[in-house]
Tab-separated table of C-alpha atoms in Angstrom:
chain	number	residue	atom	x	y	z
Z	1036	MET	CA	-40.286	37.934	-45.314
Z	1037	GLY	CA	-40.522	34.664	-43.426
Z	1038	LYS	CA	-37.183	33.693	-44.935
Z	1039	ILE	CA	-35.515	36.911	-43.725
Z	1040	ARG	CA	-36.964	36.413	-40.242
Z	1041	LYS	CA	-35.576	32.878	-40.142
Z	1042	THR	CA	-32.170	34.120	-41.293
Z	1043	VAL	CA	-32.056	36.810	-38.599
Z	1044	LEU	CA	-33.126	34.316	-36.004
Z	1045	GLY	CA	-30.469	31.948	-37.267
Z	1046	ILE	CA	-27.776	34.601	-37.068
Z	1047	ALA	CA	-28.905	35.569	-33.573
Z	1048	LEU	CA	-28.838	31.953	-32.503
Z	1049	ALA	CA	-25.401	31.480	-34.046
Z	1050	VAL	CA	-24.072	34.591	-32.264
Z	1051	CYS	CA	-25.553	33.335	-29.005
Z	1052	VAL	CA	-24.089	29.859	-29.397
Z	1053	LEU	CA	-20.762	31.241	-30.578
Z	1054	GLY	CA	-20.692	33.772	-27.752
Z	1055	SER	CA	-21.474	31.246	-25.060
Z	1056	SER	CA	-19.025	28.773	-26.572
Z	1057	VAL	CA	-16.270	31.392	-26.578
Z	1058	SER	CA	-16.836	32.193	-22.926
Z	1059	SER	CA	-17.069	28.582	-21.839
Z	1060	CYS	CA	-13.995	27.658	-23.861
Z	1061	TYR	CA	-12.001	30.525	-22.456
Z	1062	ALA	CA	-9.095	29.224	-20.448
Z	1063	ALA	CA	-6.232	31.031	-18.851
Z	1064	THR	CA	-2.861	29.957	-20.234
Z	1065	SER	CA	-0.641	27.824	-18.102
Z	1066	SER	CA	2.896	26.595	-18.266
Z	1067	ILE	CA	4.746	23.874	-16.412
Z	1068	GLU	CA	8.425	23.101	-16.104
Z	1069	VAL	CA	10.377	20.325	-14.452
Z	1070	GLY	CA	14.074	19.908	-13.817
Z	1071	VAL	CA	16.000	16.916	-12.489
Z	1072	THR	CA	19.641	16.488	-11.592
Z	1073	ALA	CA	21.294	13.742	-9.550
Z	1074	THR	CA	20.936	15.842	-6.412
Z	1075	SER	CA	17.846	17.950	-6.979
Z	1076	ALA	CA	14.411	17.993	-8.555
Z	1077	TRP	CA	12.114	20.958	-9.033
Z	1078	GLY	CA	8.882	21.971	-10.689
Z	1079	ASN	CA	7.308	25.328	-11.604
Z	1080	PHE	CA	3.689	25.876	-12.511
Z	1081	ARG	CA	2.297	29.197	-13.757
Z	1082	TYR	CA	-1.390	29.994	-14.359
Z	1083	GLU	CA	-2.276	33.362	-15.874
Z	1084	GLU	CA	-5.467	34.047	-13.992
Z	1085	ALA	CA	-5.755	35.374	-10.472
Z	1086	GLY	CA	-7.781	33.939	-7.638
Z	1087	HIS	CA	-7.042	30.245	-7.922
Z	1088	HIS	CA	-5.519	27.634	-5.725
Z	1089	LEU	CA	-2.471	26.250	-7.527
Z	1090	LYS	CA	-0.596	23.040	-6.839
Z	1091	VAL	CA	2.504	21.593	-8.467
Z	1092	THR	CA	3.653	18.018	-7.895
Z	1093	VAL	CA	6.940	16.552	-9.061
Z	1094	TYR	CA	7.073	12.767	-9.402
Z	1095	TYR	CA	10.612	11.509	-9.348
Z	1096	SER	CA	12.346	8.171	-9.550
Z	1097	GLU	CA	15.526	7.632	-7.640
Z	1098	LYS	CA	18.187	4.975	-7.311
Z	1099	ASP	CA	20.532	4.076	-4.454
Z	1100	SER	CA	24.101	2.827	-4.583
Z	1101	GLN	CA	22.901	-0.766	-4.546
Z	1102	GLY	CA	20.703	-0.494	-7.630
Z	1103	ASN	CA	17.393	-0.198	-5.776
Z	1104	THR	CA	14.792	2.091	-7.309
Z	1105	ARG	CA	11.872	4.021	-5.853
Z	1106	ILE	CA	9.312	6.544	-6.961
Z	1107	ASP	CA	8.183	9.315	-4.629
Z	1108	GLU	CA	6.690	12.746	-5.023
Z	1109	VAL	CA	6.824	16.216	-3.613
Z	1110	SER	CA	4.274	18.977	-3.962
Z	1111	ALA	CA	3.521	22.512	-2.939
Z	1112	HIS	CA	0.333	24.556	-3.102
Z	1113	GLN	CA	-0.858	28.135	-2.573
Z	1114	PHE	CA	-3.173	30.806	-3.964
Z	1115	GLY	CA	-1.665	32.987	-6.688
Z	1116	ASN	CA	-0.322	32.822	-10.233
Z	1117	PHE	CA	2.825	30.828	-9.641
Z	1118	ILE	CA	3.930	27.895	-7.513
Z	1119	SER	CA	7.190	26.012	-7.332
Z	1120	VAL	CA	8.578	23.046	-5.439
Z	1121	TYR	CA	12.131	21.872	-4.883
Z	1122	VAL	CA	13.786	18.873	-3.247
Z	1123	SER	CA	17.481	18.126	-2.855
Z	1124	ARG	CA	19.974	15.605	-1.617
Z	1125	PRO	CA	22.596	14.196	-0.482
Z	1126	SER	CA	21.344	11.172	1.406
Z	1127	PRO	CA	23.300	8.639	3.436
Z	1128	GLY	CA	22.109	5.807	1.231
Z	1129	GLY	CA	23.571	7.428	-1.858
Z	1130	TRP	CA	20.127	8.027	-3.342
Z	1131	GLN	CA	20.212	9.952	-6.593
Z	1132	TYR	CA	17.347	11.332	-8.624
Z	1133	MET	CA	17.029	9.619	-11.985
Z	1134	ASN	CA	14.156	11.342	-13.760
Z	1135	GLY	CA	10.889	13.058	-13.088
Z	1136	TYR	CA	7.873	14.853	-14.406
Z	1137	ALA	CA	5.471	17.446	-13.029
Z	1138	ARG	CA	1.735	17.984	-12.857
Z	1139	GLY	CA	0.039	21.332	-12.326
Z	1140	PHE	CA	-3.386	21.629	-10.688
Z	1141	VAL	CA	-5.799	24.554	-10.613
Z	1142	ASP	CA	-8.392	24.317	-7.858
Z	1143	ASP	CA	-7.513	20.612	-7.552
Z	1144	VAL	CA	-8.187	19.904	-11.214
Z	1145	LEU	CA	-5.300	18.704	-13.376
Z	1146	GLU	CA	-4.346	21.514	-15.753
Z	1147	ALA	CA	-0.881	20.713	-17.045
Z	1148	LEU	CA	1.456	17.737	-17.387
Z	1149	SER	CA	5.116	17.993	-18.305
Z	1150	ALA	CA	7.207	15.516	-20.253
Z	1151	VAL	CA	9.695	13.288	-18.419
Z	1152	MET	CA	13.107	14.851	-17.785
Z	1153	HIS	CA	16.191	12.802	-17.079
Z	1154	ALA	CA	19.009	13.728	-14.710
G	119	MET	CA	-13.857	6.218	2.682
G	120	ARG	CA	-16.468	4.225	0.858
G	121	GLY	CA	-17.599	5.330	-2.549
G	122	LYS	CA	-15.879	7.157	-5.321
G	123	ALA	CA	-14.680	10.681	-5.192
G	124	ARG	CA	-16.339	12.839	-7.789
G	125	MET	CA	-14.284	15.639	-9.190
G	126	ARG	CA	-14.868	18.490	-11.527
G	127	LYS	CA	-13.628	17.364	-14.885
G	128	GLY	CA	-16.219	15.588	-16.952
G	129	ILE	CA	-16.186	12.692	-19.372
G	130	HIS	CA	-15.080	13.384	-22.905
G	131	PHE	CA	-17.297	11.694	-25.459
G	132	THR	CA	-15.645	10.303	-28.559
G	133	GLY	CA	-16.790	8.758	-31.835
G	134	GLY	CA	-19.320	5.962	-32.044
G	135	ARG	CA	-16.748	3.466	-33.232
G	136	LYS	CA	-14.632	3.937	-30.178
G	137	LEU	CA	-17.733	3.778	-28.017
G	138	LEU	CA	-18.638	0.430	-29.553
G	139	CYS	CA	-15.129	-0.915	-28.869
G	140	VAL	CA	-15.252	0.296	-25.280
G	141	LEU	CA	-18.685	-1.240	-24.705
G	142	THR	CA	-17.459	-4.543	-26.102
G	143	ALA	CA	-14.482	-4.357	-23.751
G	144	GLY	CA	-16.880	-3.624	-20.896
G	145	ILE	CA	-18.967	-6.687	-21.687
G	146	PHE	CA	-15.816	-8.763	-21.769
G	147	LEU	CA	-14.724	-7.349	-18.443
G	148	LEU	CA	-18.040	-8.111	-16.850
G	149	SER	CA	-17.680	-11.740	-17.707
G	150	ALA	CA	-14.031	-11.803	-16.703
G	151	CYS	CA	-14.748	-10.189	-13.356
G	152	GLY	CA	-17.555	-12.586	-12.668
G	153	LYS	CA	-15.219	-15.511	-13.113
G	154	THR	CA	-12.587	-13.897	-10.949
G	155	GLU	CA	-15.066	-13.339	-8.187
G	156	GLU	CA	-16.304	-16.928	-8.406
G	157	GLN	CA	-12.744	-18.139	-8.181
G	158	ASP	CA	-12.086	-15.955	-5.203
G	159	THR	CA	-14.981	-17.203	-3.141
G	160	GLU	CA	-13.472	-20.679	-3.358
G	161	GLY	CA	-10.388	-19.221	-1.713
G	162	THR	CA	-8.050	-20.588	-4.332
G	163	ALA	CA	-6.687	-17.417	-5.796
G	164	ALA	CA	-5.565	-15.765	-2.639
G	165	LEU	CA	-1.931	-16.388	-2.049
G	166	VAL	CA	-0.479	-16.539	-5.497
G	167	GLN	CA	1.700	-13.500	-5.211
G	168	SER	CA	3.259	-14.013	-1.850
G	169	ASP	CA	2.927	-17.552	-0.593
G	170	LYS	CA	3.350	-20.082	-3.332
G	171	GLY	CA	6.790	-18.948	-4.344
G	172	GLU	CA	5.690	-18.609	-7.959
G	173	ALA	CA	5.836	-14.872	-8.370
G	174	ASP	CA	9.050	-12.971	-7.766
G	175	PHE	CA	8.425	-9.250	-7.875
G	176	ALA	CA	11.281	-7.005	-6.829
G	177	TYR	CA	8.694	-4.214	-7.027
G	178	PRO	CA	5.099	-5.350	-6.333
G	179	TYR	CA	3.453	-3.009	-8.814
G	180	VAL	CA	1.474	-5.666	-10.668
G	181	ALA	CA	-1.050	-7.798	-8.763
G	182	GLU	CA	-1.585	-11.373	-9.844
G	183	SER	CA	-4.693	-13.498	-9.383
G	184	GLU	CA	-5.307	-16.896	-10.931
G	185	LYS	CA	-7.240	-15.282	-13.780
G	186	GLY	CA	-5.067	-12.352	-14.594
G	187	TYR	CA	-2.981	-9.362	-13.696
G	188	TYR	CA	-4.084	-6.024	-12.317
G	189	PHE	CA	-2.097	-2.813	-12.655
G	190	TRP	CA	-2.391	0.970	-12.574
G	191	GLU	CA	-2.025	2.745	-15.891
G	192	ARG	CA	0.573	5.511	-16.203
G	193	MET	CA	-0.458	9.054	-16.838
G	194	ASN	CA	0.656	10.671	-20.071
G	195	GLN	CA	-0.425	13.489	-22.384
G	196	ASP	CA	-3.107	11.326	-23.902
G	197	LEU	CA	-4.282	9.831	-20.621
G	198	TRP	CA	-4.919	12.256	-17.790
G	199	TYR	CA	-7.040	9.863	-15.734
G	200	PRO	CA	-5.060	6.648	-15.411
G	201	ARG	CA	-7.177	3.634	-14.571
G	202	LEU	CA	-6.983	0.327	-12.764
G	203	MET	CA	-6.586	-2.287	-15.509
G	204	PHE	CA	-7.049	-6.026	-15.823
G	205	MET	CA	-5.086	-8.317	-18.145
G	206	ASP	CA	-6.694	-11.722	-18.766
G	207	LYS	CA	-4.075	-14.493	-18.561
G	208	GLU	CA	-5.800	-16.721	-21.092
G	209	SER	CA	-6.654	-14.235	-23.821
G	210	GLY	CA	-4.067	-11.558	-23.068
G	211	ARG	CA	-6.766	-8.895	-23.407
G	212	VAL	CA	-6.325	-5.735	-21.355
G	213	VAL	CA	-9.403	-3.802	-20.195
G	214	PRO	CA	-10.237	-1.175	-17.577
G	215	LEU	CA	-11.539	-2.694	-14.313
G	216	CYS	CA	-15.003	-1.197	-14.708
G	217	SER	CA	-18.278	-3.108	-14.700
G	218	ARG	CA	-20.544	-0.177	-15.546
G	219	PRO	CA	-22.256	-1.282	-18.758
G	220	ASP	CA	-22.776	2.269	-20.049
G	221	CYS	CA	-19.292	3.539	-19.248
G	222	ILE	CA	-16.936	4.706	-21.976
G	223	HIS	CA	-13.994	4.320	-19.563
G	224	GLU	CA	-12.674	7.837	-19.841
G	225	GLY	CA	-12.389	10.550	-17.218
G	226	MET	CA	-13.128	10.435	-13.535
G	227	GLU	CA	-16.576	8.896	-13.880
G	228	CYS	CA	-15.222	5.502	-14.928
G	229	ASN	CA	-15.216	2.917	-12.144
G	230	ALA	CA	-11.602	2.097	-13.048
G	231	TYR	CA	-10.455	5.599	-12.085
G	232	PHE	CA	-9.465	6.123	-8.447
G	233	ARG	CA	-8.533	9.407	-6.856
G	234	GLU	CA	-4.794	9.764	-6.391
G	235	VAL	CA	-2.799	10.742	-3.335
G	236	GLY	CA	-3.152	14.458	-2.782
G	237	ASN	CA	-2.288	16.583	0.202
G	238	ASN	CA	-5.742	18.080	0.288
G	239	GLY	CA	-7.555	14.754	0.488
G	240	GLY	CA	-7.266	10.965	0.485
G	241	GLY	CA	-6.372	8.798	-2.449
G	242	VAL	CA	-4.202	5.964	-3.696
G	243	HIS	CA	-0.599	5.933	-4.864
G	244	LYS	CA	-0.710	4.312	-8.275
G	245	TYR	CA	2.233	1.966	-7.944
G	246	TYR	CA	1.920	-0.714	-5.276
G	247	LEU	CA	-0.888	-3.219	-5.877
G	248	GLN	CA	-1.464	-6.697	-4.459
G	249	TYR	CA	-4.203	-9.271	-4.791
G	250	TYR	CA	-5.221	-11.178	-1.692
G	251	GLU	CA	-8.259	-13.348	-0.952
G	252	GLY	CA	-10.423	-11.898	-3.686
G	253	ASN	CA	-9.582	-8.238	-3.205
G	254	LEU	CA	-6.996	-5.808	-4.454
G	255	TYR	CA	-4.939	-3.804	-2.014
G	256	ALA	CA	-3.374	-0.448	-2.738
G	257	VAL	CA	-1.454	1.940	-0.573
G	258	GLY	CA	-2.535	5.552	-0.156
G	259	PHE	CA	-3.265	8.464	2.073
G	260	SER	CA	-6.378	8.768	4.216
G	261	GLU	CA	-8.172	12.046	4.840
G	262	ASP	CA	-7.169	11.908	8.489
G	263	ALA	CA	-3.458	11.905	7.516
G	264	TYR	CA	-2.544	8.216	7.704
G	265	VAL	CA	-0.563	6.213	5.191
G	266	SER	CA	-3.135	3.475	4.734
G	267	LEU	CA	-3.838	0.198	3.058
G	268	PHE	CA	-6.933	0.438	0.820
G	269	ARG	CA	-9.061	-2.567	-0.062
G	270	ILE	CA	-10.534	-2.413	-3.587
G	271	ARG	CA	-13.126	-4.888	-4.800
G	272	ALA	CA	-11.755	-6.703	-7.843
G	273	ASP	CA	-15.107	-6.791	-9.606
G	274	GLY	CA	-15.019	-3.411	-11.323
G	275	SER	CA	-17.590	-1.887	-8.963
G	276	ALA	CA	-15.174	0.792	-7.745
G	277	GLU	CA	-15.955	0.013	-4.137
G	278	TRP	CA	-13.021	0.776	-1.910
G	279	GLU	CA	-12.384	1.292	1.763
G	280	ILE	CA	-9.582	1.682	4.192
G	281	SER	CA	-8.381	-1.721	5.282
G	282	ALA	CA	-5.679	-0.673	7.737
G	283	LYS	CA	-4.175	2.632	8.853
G	284	LEU	CA	-0.434	2.011	8.974
G	285	TYR	CA	1.071	5.204	10.413
G	286	ARG	CA	0.423	8.889	10.586
G	287	THR	CA	2.398	11.381	8.471
G	288	ASP	CA	2.699	15.122	8.070
G	289	TYR	CA	2.361	14.708	4.290
G	290	ALA	CA	-0.564	17.105	4.137
G	291	ALA	CA	1.683	19.854	5.505
G	292	THR	CA	4.980	19.016	3.798
G	293	GLY	CA	3.710	17.692	0.471
G	294	GLU	CA	6.459	15.047	0.546
G	295	TRP	CA	5.097	11.604	-0.194
G	296	LYS	CA	7.273	8.547	0.478
G	297	THR	CA	5.801	5.243	-0.539
G	298	PRO	CA	6.172	2.550	2.123
G	299	GLU	CA	7.724	-0.811	1.389
G	300	ILE	CA	4.828	-3.209	1.776
G	301	LEU	CA	3.731	-6.842	1.427
G	302	ILE	CA	0.565	-8.687	2.400
G	303	HIS	CA	1.277	-12.175	3.684
G	304	ASP	CA	-0.896	-14.642	5.527
G	305	GLY	CA	-3.418	-12.170	6.935
G	306	TYR	CA	-0.942	-9.454	7.815
G	307	VAL	CA	0.354	-6.377	6.108
G	308	TYR	CA	4.110	-6.042	6.540
G	309	PHE	CA	5.419	-2.538	5.998
G	310	VAL	CA	8.344	-0.154	6.317
G	311	ASP	CA	7.793	3.556	6.954
G	312	TRP	CA	10.113	5.351	4.545
G	313	TYR	CA	9.791	8.655	6.403
G	314	GLN	CA	12.118	7.197	9.024
G	315	LYS	CA	15.882	7.392	8.595
G	316	VAL	CA	16.682	4.239	10.534
G	317	LYS	CA	13.854	2.055	9.346
G	318	LYS	CA	12.063	-0.815	10.974
G	319	LEU	CA	9.894	-3.641	9.687
G	320	GLU	CA	6.428	-3.737	11.225
G	321	ARG	CA	3.292	-5.728	10.702
G	322	MET	CA	-0.397	-5.260	11.363
G	323	PRO	CA	-3.496	-7.422	10.782
G	324	ILE	CA	-4.775	-6.760	7.287
G	325	ASP	CA	-8.046	-5.382	8.717
G	326	GLY	CA	-6.194	-2.966	10.974
G	327	GLY	CA	-5.219	-2.959	14.635
G	328	THR	CA	-2.020	-2.506	16.534
G	329	SER	CA	1.304	-2.750	14.741
G	330	GLU	CA	4.210	-4.755	16.098
G	331	VAL	CA	7.878	-4.112	15.315
G	332	LEU	CA	9.574	-7.212	13.913
G	333	PHE	CA	12.952	-5.776	13.032
G	334	GLN	CA	14.704	-2.551	13.893
G	335	GLY	CA	17.703	-1.153	12.036
G	336	ASN	CA	20.920	-0.517	13.920
G	337	SER	CA	20.489	2.779	15.753
G	338	ASN	CA	24.219	3.503	15.399
G	339	ALA	CA	23.861	3.700	11.642
G	340	SER	CA	23.285	7.058	9.967
G	341	ALA	CA	20.561	5.430	7.880
G	342	VAL	CA	19.055	1.979	7.446
G	343	ASP	CA	16.936	1.066	4.436
G	344	ILE	CA	14.762	-2.045	4.277
G	345	TYR	CA	13.630	-3.452	0.933
G	346	ARG	CA	12.293	-6.433	-0.936
G	347	ILE	CA	9.985	-8.026	1.566
G	348	LYS	CA	9.315	-11.401	-0.052
G	349	GLY	CA	7.279	-14.368	1.031
G	350	ASN	CA	8.790	-17.755	0.322
G	351	GLY	CA	8.214	-21.156	1.896
G	352	GLY	CA	6.134	-19.746	4.755
G	353	SER	CA	8.828	-17.255	5.775
G	354	LEU	CA	9.460	-13.655	4.924
G	355	PHE	CA	12.767	-12.458	3.594
G	356	PHE	CA	13.938	-8.894	3.438
G	357	GLN	CA	17.059	-6.915	2.619
G	358	VAL	CA	18.680	-4.474	5.027
G	359	ASN	CA	21.159	-1.828	3.874
G	360	SER	CA	22.866	-0.024	6.748
G	361	TYR	CA	24.886	3.114	6.093
G	362	TYR	CA	27.570	4.469	8.382
G	363	ASN	CA	29.336	7.819	8.375
G	364	ASP	CA	26.801	9.152	5.871
G	365	THR	CA	28.483	7.537	2.889
G	366	PRO	CA	27.179	4.814	0.607
G	367	GLU	CA	30.706	3.368	0.491
G	368	ASN	CA	30.304	2.315	4.115
G	369	ALA	CA	27.169	0.305	3.486
G	370	GLY	CA	26.491	-3.078	5.019
G	371	VAL	CA	24.057	-5.207	3.049
G	372	ALA	CA	22.336	-8.190	4.643
G	373	ALA	CA	19.370	-10.520	4.060
G	374	TYR	CA	17.140	-11.513	6.955
G	375	GLN	CA	14.424	-14.097	7.433
G	376	TYR	CA	11.319	-13.648	9.555
G	377	ASP	CA	9.608	-16.835	10.664
G	378	PRO	CA	5.963	-16.120	11.601
G	379	ALA	CA	5.805	-19.425	13.514
G	380	ASP	CA	8.247	-18.360	16.190
G	381	GLY	CA	8.161	-14.603	15.604
G	382	GLN	CA	11.923	-14.403	15.199
G	383	CYS	CA	14.099	-12.570	12.697
G	384	SER	CA	17.398	-14.189	11.827
G	385	LEU	CA	20.322	-13.152	9.699
G	386	VAL	CA	20.503	-15.258	6.549
G	387	MET	CA	23.641	-13.800	5.012
G	388	GLU	CA	25.507	-10.543	4.708
G	389	GLY	CA	28.252	-8.844	2.769
G	390	PHE	CA	26.724	-9.158	-0.667
G	391	HIS	CA	26.450	-6.329	-3.137
G	392	GLY	CA	23.196	-5.349	-4.762
G	393	THR	CA	19.989	-7.313	-4.545
G	394	PHE	CA	18.916	-10.843	-3.794
G	395	SER	CA	16.111	-13.330	-4.319
G	396	VAL	CA	15.092	-16.576	-2.611
G	397	ARG	CA	13.733	-19.823	-3.991
G	398	GLU	CA	13.440	-23.266	-2.442
G	399	GLY	CA	15.935	-22.717	0.330
G	400	PHE	CA	18.571	-20.923	-1.722
G	401	VAL	CA	19.493	-17.249	-1.824
G	402	TYR	CA	20.642	-15.936	-5.190
G	403	TYR	CA	22.702	-12.755	-5.243
G	404	SER	CA	25.331	-10.955	-7.246
G	405	SER	CA	28.876	-10.332	-6.092
G	406	PRO	CA	32.054	-8.875	-7.634
G	407	GLU	CA	32.856	-12.446	-8.705
G	408	GLY	CA	29.498	-13.088	-10.339
G	409	LEU	CA	26.120	-14.680	-9.655
G	410	CYS	CA	26.132	-16.743	-6.465
G	411	ARG	CA	23.797	-19.276	-4.852
G	412	TYR	CA	23.775	-19.682	-1.075
G	413	SER	CA	22.204	-22.635	0.661
G	414	ILE	CA	20.362	-21.471	3.770
G	415	GLN	CA	20.455	-24.944	5.290
G	416	ASP	CA	24.062	-25.856	4.536
G	417	GLN	CA	25.397	-22.314	4.726
G	418	THR	CA	27.510	-22.905	1.646
G	419	THR	CA	27.976	-20.704	-1.415
G	420	GLU	CA	28.606	-21.669	-5.017
G	421	LEU	CA	29.543	-19.401	-7.885
G	422	LEU	CA	27.010	-20.064	-10.646
G	423	VAL	CA	28.123	-17.503	-13.202
G	424	GLU	CA	31.688	-16.223	-13.108
G	425	GLN	CA	31.191	-12.716	-14.429
G	426	PRO	CA	31.158	-9.404	-12.539
G	427	MET	CA	27.642	-8.027	-12.173
G	428	ASN	CA	26.401	-4.471	-11.916
G	429	VAL	CA	23.827	-4.898	-9.135
G	430	PRO	CA	21.164	-6.556	-11.269
G	431	THR	CA	17.672	-7.346	-10.049
G	432	ILE	CA	17.276	-11.114	-9.857
G	433	THR	CA	14.010	-12.888	-10.748
G	434	LEU	CA	13.693	-16.601	-10.063
G	435	THR	CA	11.148	-18.420	-12.239
G	436	ARG	CA	10.358	-22.060	-12.824
G	437	ASP	CA	12.807	-22.289	-15.740
G	438	TYR	CA	15.152	-19.348	-15.492
G	439	ILE	CA	17.284	-17.148	-13.303
G	440	ILE	CA	16.700	-13.734	-14.855
G	441	LEU	CA	19.023	-10.793	-14.337
G	442	CYS	CA	18.160	-7.230	-15.207
G	443	ALA	CA	20.052	-4.079	-14.182
G	444	GLN	CA	17.890	-1.087	-13.377
G	445	TRP	CA	18.229	2.016	-15.560
G	446	GLU	CA	21.720	1.545	-17.024
G	447	ASP	CA	20.944	-1.560	-19.040
G	448	GLY	CA	17.402	-1.628	-17.752
G	449	GLY	CA	15.143	-3.900	-19.715
G	450	LYS	CA	17.980	-5.914	-21.202
G	451	LEU	CA	17.422	-9.318	-19.701
G	452	THR	CA	19.840	-12.185	-19.393
G	453	LEU	CA	18.308	-15.614	-18.826
G	454	TYR	CA	20.241	-18.450	-17.194
G	455	ASP	CA	19.223	-21.957	-16.306
G	456	TYR	CA	19.699	-23.202	-12.744
G	457	GLU	CA	23.075	-24.690	-13.693
G	458	GLY	CA	24.343	-21.217	-14.521
G	459	ASN	CA	24.312	-21.613	-18.324
G	460	GLU	CA	23.316	-18.519	-20.245
G	461	ILE	CA	20.196	-19.319	-22.293
G	462	ALA	CA	19.414	-16.016	-23.944
G	463	THR	CA	19.492	-12.277	-23.791
G	464	VAL	CA	16.439	-10.175	-24.632
G	465	PRO	CA	17.236	-6.747	-26.137
G	466	ASN	CA	15.744	-3.605	-24.654
G	467	THR	CA	13.911	-2.458	-27.762
G	468	LEU	CA	11.328	-0.381	-25.877
G	469	ARG	CA	13.828	1.500	-23.655
G	470	VAL	CA	12.598	-0.146	-20.490
G	471	GLY	CA	14.132	1.666	-17.567
G	472	TRP	CA	12.544	0.114	-14.550
G	473	TYR	CA	12.207	-3.628	-14.218
G	474	PHE	CA	9.644	-5.006	-11.717
G	475	GLY	CA	10.109	-8.807	-11.935
G	476	GLY	CA	7.256	-11.246	-12.468
G	477	ASN	CA	6.504	-14.942	-12.440
G	478	SER	CA	7.237	-18.001	-14.596
G	479	ASP	CA	4.946	-16.722	-17.368
G	480	MET	CA	5.231	-12.987	-17.462
G	481	LEU	CA	7.653	-10.198	-16.597
G	482	PHE	CA	6.769	-6.523	-16.166
G	483	GLY	CA	8.524	-3.181	-16.262
G	484	GLU	CA	8.138	0.486	-16.991
G	485	CYS	CA	9.506	2.891	-19.590
G	486	TRP	CA	10.290	6.435	-18.521
G	487	THR	CA	10.627	7.788	-21.970
G	488	GLU	CA	8.944	11.105	-22.718
G	489	THR	CA	5.689	9.519	-21.630
G	490	PRO	CA	5.825	6.801	-18.969
G	491	SER	CA	4.294	3.469	-19.982
G	492	LEU	CA	4.176	-0.118	-18.778
G	493	VAL	CA	5.585	-3.133	-20.610
G	494	PHE	CA	5.447	-6.894	-20.305
G	495	LEU	CA	7.364	-9.884	-21.612
G	496	ASP	CA	5.822	-13.300	-22.277
G	497	LEU	CA	8.216	-15.984	-21.032
G	498	ASN	CA	6.239	-18.740	-22.726
G	499	ARG	CA	7.393	-17.639	-26.139
G	500	PRO	CA	10.281	-19.497	-27.776
G	501	VAL	CA	13.549	-18.161	-26.388
G	502	GLY	CA	14.548	-16.410	-29.637
G	503	GLU	CA	11.187	-14.648	-29.929
G	504	MET	CA	10.922	-13.116	-26.459
G	505	GLN	CA	10.534	-9.340	-26.511
G	506	TRP	CA	9.153	-6.470	-24.450
G	507	GLU	CA	5.693	-5.338	-25.503
G	508	GLU	CA	3.692	-2.321	-24.442
G	509	LEU	CA	1.049	-3.066	-21.811
G	510	LYS	CA	-2.007	-1.077	-22.726
G	511	GLU	CA	-5.713	-1.436	-23.334
G	512	ASN	CA	-6.431	-4.257	-25.826
G	513	SER	CA	-2.759	-4.477	-26.593
G	514	ARG	CA	-2.962	-8.118	-27.626
């Protein structure tokens, strides 16, 4: 009898732990994209749960006609399921985008990171 | 902005073996930082990067002290919280700059993690870094919307504060971050605001105050860029690219010298193509004819290497003139002696895309492969054995 009671308690405990673990592990799916050409760079971030503050940041490297290189970034943020950001050229100094990658944030916490894309 | 920002994501605990390794690294770092601090209070480690003419960084993304090098890690899929790292010159060991004995050096709780630039709050931009009089200096964004210079204690305590507010931006509204060109030299921070189209060189006391304009680009130009602020022989040198009629083909490239003693900027030379570097009274630059050396005193030019060059970055070390083109052949180095004889080429085995420069012992760069990473090259190796190596925790 004692054994059965222990088993039931064990199962109940397992269900409880499993249940709480399932809820705490639950995460909305997200996706992030980045695109880079010589004259533009963009990033899209999607998060499949409503009611969050989303931010997407594109980090890009660029090169001028004299071989100088820089890294800068552009970001956008809003409440919703989707956020995108876009920057474009030309510039007088002949600056061209070389490559870039994007980060997606949900409520200021990093959620997604893209691979590096080349122009 | 004293103290560390605490954010939501927690620390991820790993296996005991890794923990042991990390603790060992922490103990090592504690001793290394102690020595660095001791060195600093003697005032001997202060001006290595800018004043002694030893280091020649085209991009000041690695800070050098007498004991080692400091740098920001690069974020990748395996590293979401890049840290401030220290590489010991003597042992070559690389560890996070964290002196917390119980820290596993992961996540935002580690002292080596610093909040990044974000348009909803202050933080640092994890590229520029300079060591000066015992502290590290980074550039970032303050909560009251200024591009600022941040002072970070180099002892792994994570203490940081705003050293100087350089200029105000609308970054918080636009989300567009442009890193300033910047150099600390002899108690001042010299900087260029890259939000401006026709740029100017300014300076401000390192502890803040009023800025003064030292050089202003030609207002008739459609754009003026100012780069490569370098300290050498007590003076500052910088490169000015002026663009007319909105086309890069109509660019005028010139090198200027600022003498802090008399407060004057003077034209050193103009009409070259690409980049330049200065050492012991000579300007080295590339031209359609090849690699040239210009004597500032005699105002004469000699052609050192007769071979057309594709705007390479030039690093001048004790033994070598080092050329490296960014991106196209990035990472493939060609070493010459000061007579113009080619000594060696170092292949780009790690796909280095962005070359920073370095000093007589070490060069640095960055790979933008699928995951960005930092690399270094040990110039003290025999010429035939030099190679790029990945710069990461305990990489040697």
